Amino acid sequence: MDALPQDTLHQIFSSLPLRQVMICRSLSKFFNHLLTSPSFIQLISTQSPPLNLLALRPPHHHHHRHVSSPPCLHVFDPDDNQWLRFNLDFLPFRSPHPVASSLGFVYLWGESPDSPESTKSLVVCNPLTRQFRVLPQLGSAWSRHGSVLVDSETRVMVLTELAALYFSGSNQWLKFSSNLPSKPRSPILVFDSVYALCDVGSPWRSQWKLFHCTISKLKTSQTWTRLEKHEWGDVFDILKRPRLVRGNGNKVLMVGGLKSSFSLNASCSTILILRLDLDSLEWDEAGRMPVDMFRCFQESSKFKVFGSGDRVCFSAKRVGKLALWDHCSGKGEWRWIDGVPGSGDGLCRGFVFEARLTALL
């Protein structure tokens, strides 16, 4: 094979799916160099669609400077039904903690080995090409309390109840007051707007409302608008502990436990997925968890939700596996994901990772 011209080898391997290209890269240094060269990446840029993977965030107790195992990113391939692992040992940081992804890039918090513990950096990298870039440094409070929202390498936001940081490709973060009525729950970035749920109720009873603000307004007037219509009725009252997930296009998903009544401590009968069309401002039901599957979540006091587009993942304490809602085929299908890596209480957090070799820094 060494005798074949490089262009010929590139043509041969460019016919493989991205999954097989990734496997071949790990065979030897020769294949890794061959299949990560700029000429090969340019060749496959129009031929290999990205892999839509579900990535797990490390457990909170691993977000610490002393970690014995090499850092890595665990991902699940729903189309191939298998777990994969991307090593993050190319990053010169203590305890890298992935939190978000967009367009083939993974965003993570990291501490430089020679920096003070109070200083953290948000790092953007591509685990496939092992390239990375460090964004301007931030204090550790932002990594503890801020939600990282991204939609491109040069469009990053860190949002808290009181303030927002915005990075648009310059060498500094722009800081604005956010002035939200409460801590934002599951904020998402949809094109040029930020959406978040906020509790405007009392200490005794939660009352969730949907707020939104365009990035341009956040940079000037800091005005958040409560998004509501009279026709929505009690859409926010029927769900227990609702969360937002970005849907496809101009759609927003809201996920929560379906209350059996409007009483203060009402139990839930299942987990419901509602879908909001931001153009028409109309809700519809996207899916609801089957009763047999929900029984595994029923005894857990809390569950976590992550995903994007047509896939939403659910985890809960002591369940030991993930539940997946998959609407990619045009109809909502529910199934279990077994073999979740790592240890802990089973409460997994994560994000969608579009793995692609063509995302270059």
JSON list of C-alpha atoms in Angstrom, two decimals, residues 109-240:
[
{"chain": "A", "resi": 109, "resn": "TRP", "atom": "CA", "xyz": [-13.83, 24.29, 30.51]},
{"chain": "A", "resi": 110, "resn": "GLY", "atom": "CA", "xyz": [-10.16, 23.80, 31.30]},
{"chain": "A", "resi": 111, "resn": "GLU", "atom": "CA", "xyz": [-7.49, 24.94, 33.73]},
{"chain": "A", "resi": 112, "resn": "SER", "atom": "CA", "xyz": [-3.99, 25.58, 32.47]},
{"chain": "A", "resi": 113, "resn": "PRO", "atom": "CA", "xyz": [-1.42, 23.67, 34.58]},
{"chain": "A", "resi": 114, "resn": "ASP", "atom": "CA", "xyz": [0.41, 26.89, 35.42]},
{"chain": "A", "resi": 115, "resn": "SER", "atom": "CA", "xyz": [-2.62, 29.12, 36.03]},
{"chain": "A", "resi": 116, "resn": "PRO", "atom": "CA", "xyz": [-4.36, 29.89, 39.35]},
{"chain": "A", "resi": 117, "resn": "GLU", "atom": "CA", "xyz": [-7.29, 27.67, 40.26]},
{"chain": "A", "resi": 118, "resn": "SER", "atom": "CA", "xyz": [-9.65, 30.67, 40.13]},
{"chain": "A", "resi": 119, "resn": "THR", "atom": "CA", "xyz": [-8.94, 31.16, 36.42]},
{"chain": "A", "resi": 120, "resn": "LYS", "atom": "CA", "xyz": [-10.58, 28.98, 33.81]},
{"chain": "A", "resi": 121, "resn": "SER", "atom": "CA", "xyz": [-10.68, 29.12, 30.06]},
{"chain": "A", "resi": 122, "resn": "LEU", "atom": "CA", "xyz": [-13.36, 28.07, 27.65]},
{"chain": "A", "resi": 123, "resn": "VAL", "atom": "CA", "xyz": [-11.69, 25.93, 24.99]},
{"chain": "A", "resi": 124, "resn": "VAL", "atom": "CA", "xyz": [-13.05, 25.02, 21.56]},
{"chain": "A", "resi": 125, "resn": "CYS", "atom": "CA", "xyz": [-11.69, 21.85, 19.95]},
{"chain": "A", "resi": 126, "resn": "ASN", "atom": "CA", "xyz": [-12.36, 19.16, 17.38]},
{"chain": "A", "resi": 127, "resn": "PRO", "atom": "CA", "xyz": [-11.64, 15.72, 18.92]},
{"chain": "A", "resi": 128, "resn": "LEU", "atom": "CA", "xyz": [-11.37, 14.18, 15.43]},
{"chain": "A", "resi": 129, "resn": "THR", "atom": "CA", "xyz": [-8.63, 16.49, 14.17]},
{"chain": "A", "resi": 130, "resn": "ARG", "atom": "CA", "xyz": [-7.17, 17.07, 17.67]},
{"chain": "A", "resi": 131, "resn": "GLN", "atom": "CA", "xyz": [-7.05, 20.82, 17.09]},
{"chain": "A", "resi": 132, "resn": "PHE", "atom": "CA", "xyz": [-8.00, 23.35, 19.76]},
{"chain": "A", "resi": 133, "resn": "ARG", "atom": "CA", "xyz": [-8.24, 27.06, 20.42]},
{"chain": "A", "resi": 134, "resn": "VAL", "atom": "CA", "xyz": [-8.38, 28.83, 23.78]},
{"chain": "A", "resi": 135, "resn": "LEU", "atom": "CA", "xyz": [-10.91, 31.63, 24.21]},
{"chain": "A", "resi": 136, "resn": "PRO", "atom": "CA", "xyz": [-10.09, 34.56, 26.53]},
{"chain": "A", "resi": 137, "resn": "GLN", "atom": "CA", "xyz": [-9.85, 33.54, 30.20]},
{"chain": "A", "resi": 138, "resn": "LEU", "atom": "CA", "xyz": [-12.75, 33.75, 32.63]},
{"chain": "A", "resi": 139, "resn": "GLY", "atom": "CA", "xyz": [-13.13, 33.42, 36.38]},
{"chain": "A", "resi": 140, "resn": "SER", "atom": "CA", "xyz": [-14.10, 30.04, 37.80]},
{"chain": "A", "resi": 141, "resn": "ALA", "atom": "CA", "xyz": [-17.50, 31.41, 38.90]},
{"chain": "A", "resi": 142, "resn": "TRP", "atom": "CA", "xyz": [-18.61, 31.49, 35.27]},
{"chain": "A", "resi": 143, "resn": "SER", "atom": "CA", "xyz": [-17.81, 27.80, 34.84]},
{"chain": "A", "resi": 144, "resn": "ARG", "atom": "CA", "xyz": [-19.73, 26.92, 38.02]},
{"chain": "A", "resi": 145, "resn": "HIS", "atom": "CA", "xyz": [-22.85, 29.01, 37.46]},
{"chain": "A", "resi": 146, "resn": "GLY", "atom": "CA", "xyz": [-22.99, 29.87, 33.75]},
{"chain": "A", "resi": 147, "resn": "SER", "atom": "CA", "xyz": [-24.71, 28.02, 30.91]},
{"chain": "A", "resi": 148, "resn": "VAL", "atom": "CA", "xyz": [-22.63, 27.82, 27.72]},
{"chain": "A", "resi": 149, "resn": "LEU", "atom": "CA", "xyz": [-24.64, 28.48, 24.54]},
{"chain": "A", "resi": 150, "resn": "VAL", "atom": "CA", "xyz": [-23.00, 28.13, 21.12]},
{"chain": "A", "resi": 151, "resn": "ASP", "atom": "CA", "xyz": [-23.96, 28.08, 17.46]},
{"chain": "A", "resi": 152, "resn": "SER", "atom": "CA", "xyz": [-20.58, 28.67, 15.81]},
{"chain": "A", "resi": 153, "resn": "GLU", "atom": "CA", "xyz": [-16.90, 29.06, 16.61]},
{"chain": "A", "resi": 154, "resn": "THR", "atom": "CA", "xyz": [-17.30, 32.85, 16.77]},
{"chain": "A", "resi": 155, "resn": "ARG", "atom": "CA", "xyz": [-20.69, 32.99, 18.50]},
{"chain": "A", "resi": 156, "resn": "VAL", "atom": "CA", "xyz": [-20.52, 31.89, 22.12]},
{"chain": "A", "resi": 157, "resn": "MET", "atom": "CA", "xyz": [-22.51, 33.02, 25.16]},
{"chain": "A", "resi": 158, "resn": "VAL", "atom": "CA", "xyz": [-22.18, 32.27, 28.87]},
{"chain": "A", "resi": 159, "resn": "LEU", "atom": "CA", "xyz": [-25.47, 33.11, 30.59]},
{"chain": "A", "resi": 160, "resn": "THR", "atom": "CA", "xyz": [-26.36, 33.52, 34.28]},
{"chain": "A", "resi": 161, "resn": "GLU", "atom": "CA", "xyz": [-29.30, 35.09, 36.10]},
{"chain": "A", "resi": 162, "resn": "LEU", "atom": "CA", "xyz": [-27.51, 38.41, 36.54]},
{"chain": "A", "resi": 163, "resn": "ALA", "atom": "CA", "xyz": [-25.11, 38.72, 33.60]},
{"chain": "A", "resi": 164, "resn": "ALA", "atom": "CA", "xyz": [-24.22, 37.41, 30.17]},
{"chain": "A", "resi": 165, "resn": "LEU", "atom": "CA", "xyz": [-20.87, 37.13, 28.41]},
{"chain": "A", "resi": 166, "resn": "TYR", "atom": "CA", "xyz": [-20.77, 37.18, 24.63]},
{"chain": "A", "resi": 167, "resn": "PHE", "atom": "CA", "xyz": [-17.86, 36.24, 22.37]},
{"chain": "A", "resi": 168, "resn": "SER", "atom": "CA", "xyz": [-18.01, 37.05, 18.66]},
{"chain": "A", "resi": 169, "resn": "GLY", "atom": "CA", "xyz": [-14.52, 36.28, 17.44]},
{"chain": "A", "resi": 170, "resn": "SER", "atom": "CA", "xyz": [-12.66, 39.23, 18.98]},
{"chain": "A", "resi": 171, "resn": "ASN", "atom": "CA", "xyz": [-10.02, 38.86, 21.68]},
{"chain": "A", "resi": 172, "resn": "GLN", "atom": "CA", "xyz": [-12.35, 39.68, 24.53]},
{"chain": "A", "resi": 173, "resn": "TRP", "atom": "CA", "xyz": [-15.69, 38.83, 26.09]},
{"chain": "A", "resi": 174, "resn": "LEU", "atom": "CA", "xyz": [-18.43, 41.45, 26.06]},
{"chain": "A", "resi": 175, "resn": "LYS", "atom": "CA", "xyz": [-20.31, 41.60, 29.36]},
{"chain": "A", "resi": 176, "resn": "PHE", "atom": "CA", "xyz": [-23.95, 42.61, 29.71]},
{"chain": "A", "resi": 177, "resn": "SER", "atom": "CA", "xyz": [-26.54, 42.63, 32.44]},
{"chain": "A", "resi": 178, "resn": "SER", "atom": "CA", "xyz": [-29.14, 39.93, 31.86]},
{"chain": "A", "resi": 179, "resn": "ASN", "atom": "CA", "xyz": [-31.77, 41.05, 34.43]},
{"chain": "A", "resi": 180, "resn": "LEU", "atom": "CA", "xyz": [-33.75, 37.83, 34.36]},
{"chain": "A", "resi": 181, "resn": "PRO", "atom": "CA", "xyz": [-36.47, 37.36, 37.02]},
{"chain": "A", "resi": 182, "resn": "SER", "atom": "CA", "xyz": [-34.82, 34.13, 38.25]},
{"chain": "A", "resi": 183, "resn": "LYS", "atom": "CA", "xyz": [-32.06, 31.68, 37.38]},
{"chain": "A", "resi": 184, "resn": "PRO", "atom": "CA", "xyz": [-32.56, 30.65, 33.73]},
{"chain": "A", "resi": 185, "resn": "ARG", "atom": "CA", "xyz": [-33.42, 27.00, 33.27]},
{"chain": "A", "resi": 186, "resn": "SER", "atom": "CA", "xyz": [-32.15, 25.15, 30.18]},
{"chain": "A", "resi": 187, "resn": "PRO", "atom": "CA", "xyz": [-31.44, 28.25, 28.04]},
{"chain": "A", "resi": 188, "resn": "ILE", "atom": "CA", "xyz": [-30.99, 27.61, 24.31]},
{"chain": "A", "resi": 189, "resn": "LEU", "atom": "CA", "xyz": [-29.70, 29.65, 21.40]},
{"chain": "A", "resi": 190, "resn": "VAL", "atom": "CA", "xyz": [-31.87, 29.62, 18.26]},
{"chain": "A", "resi": 191, "resn": "PHE", "atom": "CA", "xyz": [-30.32, 31.64, 15.46]},
{"chain": "A", "resi": 192, "resn": "ASP", "atom": "CA", "xyz": [-29.99, 35.19, 16.89]},
{"chain": "A", "resi": 193, "resn": "SER", "atom": "CA", "xyz": [-32.27, 34.71, 19.92]},
{"chain": "A", "resi": 194, "resn": "VAL", "atom": "CA", "xyz": [-31.89, 33.22, 23.39]},
{"chain": "A", "resi": 195, "resn": "TYR", "atom": "CA", "xyz": [-34.80, 31.36, 25.03]},
{"chain": "A", "resi": 196, "resn": "ALA", "atom": "CA", "xyz": [-35.00, 30.35, 28.69]},
{"chain": "A", "resi": 197, "resn": "LEU", "atom": "CA", "xyz": [-37.52, 29.21, 31.28]},
{"chain": "A", "resi": 198, "resn": "CYS", "atom": "CA", "xyz": [-37.75, 31.29, 34.47]},
{"chain": "A", "resi": 199, "resn": "ASP", "atom": "CA", "xyz": [-39.69, 30.69, 37.65]},
{"chain": "A", "resi": 200, "resn": "VAL", "atom": "CA", "xyz": [-41.88, 33.73, 38.42]},
{"chain": "A", "resi": 201, "resn": "GLY", "atom": "CA", "xyz": [-43.88, 31.97, 41.14]},
{"chain": "A", "resi": 202, "resn": "SER", "atom": "CA", "xyz": [-43.61, 31.99, 44.92]},
{"chain": "A", "resi": 203, "resn": "PRO", "atom": "CA", "xyz": [-41.25, 30.07, 47.23]},
{"chain": "A", "resi": 204, "resn": "TRP", "atom": "CA", "xyz": [-44.10, 27.61, 47.77]},
{"chain": "A", "resi": 205, "resn": "ARG", "atom": "CA", "xyz": [-45.26, 27.06, 44.20]},
{"chain": "A", "resi": 206, "resn": "SER", "atom": "CA", "xyz": [-43.31, 27.26, 40.97]},
{"chain": "A", "resi": 207, "resn": "GLN", "atom": "CA", "xyz": [-44.74, 29.09, 37.98]},
{"chain": "A", "resi": 208, "resn": "TRP", "atom": "CA", "xyz": [-42.66, 28.69, 34.84]},
{"chain": "A", "resi": 209, "resn": "LYS", "atom": "CA", "xyz": [-42.72, 31.16, 31.96]},
{"chain": "A", "resi": 210, "resn": "LEU", "atom": "CA", "xyz": [-40.83, 31.35, 28.66]},
{"chain": "A", "resi": 211, "resn": "PHE", "atom": "CA", "xyz": [-38.56, 34.38, 28.14]},
{"chain": "A", "resi": 212, "resn": "HIS", "atom": "CA", "xyz": [-36.66, 35.39, 25.04]},
{"chain": "A", "resi": 213, "resn": "CYS", "atom": "CA", "xyz": [-34.22, 38.08, 23.95]},
{"chain": "A", "resi": 214, "resn": "THR", "atom": "CA", "xyz": [-32.33, 38.74, 20.73]},
{"chain": "A", "resi": 215, "resn": "ILE", "atom": "CA", "xyz": [-28.57, 39.06, 20.98]},
{"chain": "A", "resi": 216, "resn": "SER", "atom": "CA", "xyz": [-28.71, 42.60, 19.59]},
{"chain": "A", "resi": 217, "resn": "LYS", "atom": "CA", "xyz": [-31.16, 43.66, 22.33]},
{"chain": "A", "resi": 218, "resn": "LEU", "atom": "CA", "xyz": [-29.08, 41.96, 24.99]},
{"chain": "A", "resi": 219, "resn": "LYS", "atom": "CA", "xyz": [-26.09, 44.05, 23.88]},
{"chain": "A", "resi": 220, "resn": "THR", "atom": "CA", "xyz": [-28.07, 47.30, 24.08]},
{"chain": "A", "resi": 221, "resn": "SER", "atom": "CA", "xyz": [-31.27, 47.47, 26.15]},
{"chain": "A", "resi": 222, "resn": "GLN", "atom": "CA", "xyz": [-30.98, 44.12, 28.01]},
{"chain": "A", "resi": 223, "resn": "THR", "atom": "CA", "xyz": [-34.72, 43.62, 27.45]},
{"chain": "A", "resi": 224, "resn": "TRP", "atom": "CA", "xyz": [-36.15, 40.12, 27.94]},
{"chain": "A", "resi": 225, "resn": "THR", "atom": "CA", "xyz": [-39.67, 39.51, 26.68]},
{"chain": "A", "resi": 226, "resn": "ARG", "atom": "CA", "xyz": [-42.09, 37.03, 28.18]},
{"chain": "A", "resi": 227, "resn": "LEU", "atom": "CA", "xyz": [-43.29, 34.91, 25.30]},
{"chain": "A", "resi": 228, "resn": "GLU", "atom": "CA", "xyz": [-46.96, 34.02, 25.77]},
{"chain": "A", "resi": 229, "resn": "LYS", "atom": "CA", "xyz": [-50.34, 33.90, 24.10]},
{"chain": "A", "resi": 230, "resn": "HIS", "atom": "CA", "xyz": [-53.82, 33.67, 25.58]},
{"chain": "A", "resi": 231, "resn": "GLU", "atom": "CA", "xyz": [-54.44, 30.59, 23.42]},
{"chain": "A", "resi": 232, "resn": "TRP", "atom": "CA", "xyz": [-51.64, 28.71, 25.21]},
{"chain": "A", "resi": 233, "resn": "GLY", "atom": "CA", "xyz": [-53.80, 28.36, 28.30]},
{"chain": "A", "resi": 234, "resn": "ASP", "atom": "CA", "xyz": [-52.12, 26.27, 31.03]},
{"chain": "A", "resi": 235, "resn": "VAL", "atom": "CA", "xyz": [-49.34, 24.81, 28.83]},
{"chain": "A", "resi": 236, "resn": "PHE", "atom": "CA", "xyz": [-46.69, 25.65, 31.47]},
{"chain": "A", "resi": 237, "resn": "ASP", "atom": "CA", "xyz": [-48.78, 24.34, 34.36]},
{"chain": "A", "resi": 238, "resn": "ILE", "atom": "CA", "xyz": [-49.29, 20.80, 33.08]},
{"chain": "A", "resi": 239, "resn": "LEU", "atom": "CA", "xyz": [-45.56, 20.00, 33.16]},
{"chain": "A", "resi": 240, "resn": "LYS", "atom": "CA", "xyz": [-43.47, 19.33, 36.25]}
]
